[in-house]
């Protein structure tokens, strides 16, 4: 039930892995992935995130991004980026071997963001382990 899910996972902020049985009807399962080998041995699958498609669909949306490898007070360093900027930095750090994402040179470059970019982190624009935080996606993109 939702009450059990809330108490066991949402409230303590515990991660959840949902099986295909729970997500088969999700539009994201069809539109946000592409064929490819997952590089995480414990999670074999034949699809990987399609970062180029995400940037094309949602590139101008602004979202909070955490640098999980940089502490700022008692939390991670945070910045606000467009989804296109996040994807670009994620792919840069994956290519440099500093993030857990697959760099794929066949992806189209993300569209240029309309607003000026946020200032780069002192460690560099693609450095660190990046995490795009929930920015109320359902409200911003109700068709999804």
Coordinates of C-alpha atoms in Angstrom, one line a residue:
X1 CA 0.0 0.0 0.0
X2 CA 1.0 3.6 -0.3
X3 CA 1.0 4.0 3.5
X4 CA 3.5 1.2 3.8
X5 CA 5.7 2.6 1.0
X6 CA 5.6 6.0 2.6
X7 CA 6.6 4.6 6.0
X8 CA 9.2 2.2 4.8
X9 CA 10.9 4.2 2.0
X10 CA 9.8 7.8 1.6
X11 CA 9.9 8.9 5.2
X12 CA 13.4 7.4 6.0
X13 CA 14.6 8.5 2.5
X14 CA 15.6 4.9 1.6
X15 CA 16.3 4.0 -2.1
X16 CA 13.9 1.8 -4.0
X17 CA 14.4 -0.4 -7.0
X18 CA 11.2 -1.0 -8.9
X19 CA 11.0 -4.0 -11.2
X20 CA 9.7 -3.9 -14.8
X21 CA 6.4 -5.3 -13.5
X22 CA 5.9 -2.0 -11.7
X23 CA 7.1 0.3 -14.4
X24 CA 6.0 -1.3 -17.7
X25 CA 3.4 1.4 -18.3
X26 CA 5.6 4.3 -17.6
X27 CA 6.3 6.6 -20.6
X28 CA 9.8 7.1 -19.4
X29 CA 10.5 3.4 -19.9
X30 CA 9.9 3.8 -23.6
X31 CA 11.2 7.3 -24.3
X32 CA 14.1 7.9 -22.0
X33 CA 16.2 4.8 -22.7
X34 CA 18.1 3.4 -25.6
X35 CA 19.6 -0.1 -26.3
X36 CA 22.9 -0.6 -24.7
X37 CA 24.8 -2.6 -22.2
X38 CA 24.6 -1.5 -18.6
X39 CA 28.1 -1.2 -17.1
X40 CA 26.9 -2.1 -13.6
X41 CA 27.5 -5.8 -13.2
X42 CA 24.9 -6.2 -10.4
X43 CA 22.2 -4.7 -12.6
X44 CA 22.4 -6.4 -16.0
X45 CA 20.0 -4.9 -18.5
X46 CA 19.8 -4.2 -22.2
X47 CA 18.8 -0.5 -21.9
X48 CA 20.7 2.6 -20.6
X49 CA 19.5 6.1 -20.1
X50 CA 19.3 8.2 -23.3
X51 CA 20.9 11.4 -22.0
X52 CA 20.7 13.1 -25.4
X53 CA 17.0 12.5 -25.5
X54 CA 16.6 13.8 -22.0
X55 CA 18.5 17.0 -22.9
X56 CA 16.4 17.4 -26.1
X57 CA 13.1 17.0 -24.3
X58 CA 13.8 18.9 -21.0
X59 CA 17.0 20.8 -21.7
X60 CA 15.8 24.2 -20.8
X61 CA 14.2 23.1 -17.4
X62 CA 16.2 24.4 -14.4
X63 CA 16.9 22.0 -11.6
X64 CA 18.9 21.7 -8.4
X65 CA 22.1 19.6 -8.8
X66 CA 24.1 18.2 -6.0
X67 CA 27.9 17.5 -6.2
X68 CA 27.8 14.4 -4.0
X69 CA 31.6 14.3 -3.6
X70 CA 31.8 17.9 -2.2
X71 CA 30.6 18.6 1.4
X72 CA 29.2 22.1 2.0
X73 CA 28.4 22.6 5.7
X74 CA 26.5 19.4 6.6
X75 CA 25.2 18.6 3.0
X76 CA 26.5 18.4 -0.5
X77 CA 27.5 21.4 -2.6
X78 CA 24.5 22.5 -4.7
X79 CA 24.0 24.5 -7.8
X80 CA 21.2 25.2 -10.2
X81 CA 21.6 24.1 -13.8
X82 CA 19.4 23.5 -16.8
X83 CA 18.9 19.8 -17.6
X84 CA 21.1 20.3 -20.8
X85 CA 23.9 21.7 -18.6
X86 CA 23.6 18.8 -16.2
X87 CA 23.7 16.3 -19.1
X88 CA 26.8 18.0 -20.6
X89 CA 28.6 17.9 -17.2
X90 CA 27.5 14.4 -16.5
X91 CA 28.9 13.2 -19.9
X92 CA 32.1 15.2 -19.4
X93 CA 32.7 13.6 -16.0
X94 CA 31.8 10.1 -17.3
X95 CA 34.3 10.6 -20.1
X96 CA 36.9 11.6 -17.6
X97 CA 36.0 8.6 -15.4
X98 CA 34.8 10.7 -12.5
X99 CA 31.0 9.8 -12.6
X100 CA 29.0 6.6 -12.8
X101 CA 27.5 7.2 -16.2
X102 CA 28.4 5.8 -19.6
X103 CA 30.0 8.4 -21.9
X104 CA 28.7 7.9 -25.5
X105 CA 30.2 10.0 -28.2
X106 CA 27.3 9.0 -30.5
X107 CA 24.9 11.1 -28.5
X108 CA 23.9 14.4 -30.2
X109 CA 25.2 17.4 -28.3
X110 CA 22.6 18.9 -25.9
X111 CA 20.9 22.1 -27.1
X112 CA 22.3 25.3 -25.9
X113 CA 20.5 26.6 -22.8
X114 CA 18.6 29.8 -23.1
X115 CA 19.6 31.4 -19.8
X116 CA 23.3 32.1 -19.0
X117 CA 25.0 29.2 -17.4
X118 CA 25.6 29.0 -13.6
X119 CA 29.1 29.7 -12.5
X120 CA 31.3 26.6 -12.8
X121 CA 32.3 24.8 -9.6
X122 CA 35.8 25.5 -8.4
X123 CA 36.8 21.9 -9.3
X124 CA 35.7 22.4 -12.9
X125 CA 32.5 22.3 -15.0
X126 CA 32.3 18.5 -15.4
X127 CA 34.0 17.5 -12.1
X128 CA 32.5 15.4 -9.4
X129 CA 29.7 13.0 -8.9
X130 CA 26.5 14.9 -9.9
X131 CA 23.0 14.2 -8.8
X132 CA 20.0 15.9 -10.4
X133 CA 17.5 16.5 -7.6
X134 CA 13.7 16.2 -8.0
X135 CA 12.5 19.6 -9.2
X136 CA 8.8 18.7 -9.2
X137 CA 9.0 17.2 -12.7
X138 CA 5.3 16.2 -12.8
X139 CA 4.2 19.7 -12.2
X140 CA 6.6 21.2 -14.8
X141 CA 5.8 18.5 -17.4
X142 CA 2.3 17.2 -16.7
X143 CA 2.3 15.1 -19.9
X144 CA 4.8 12.8 -18.3

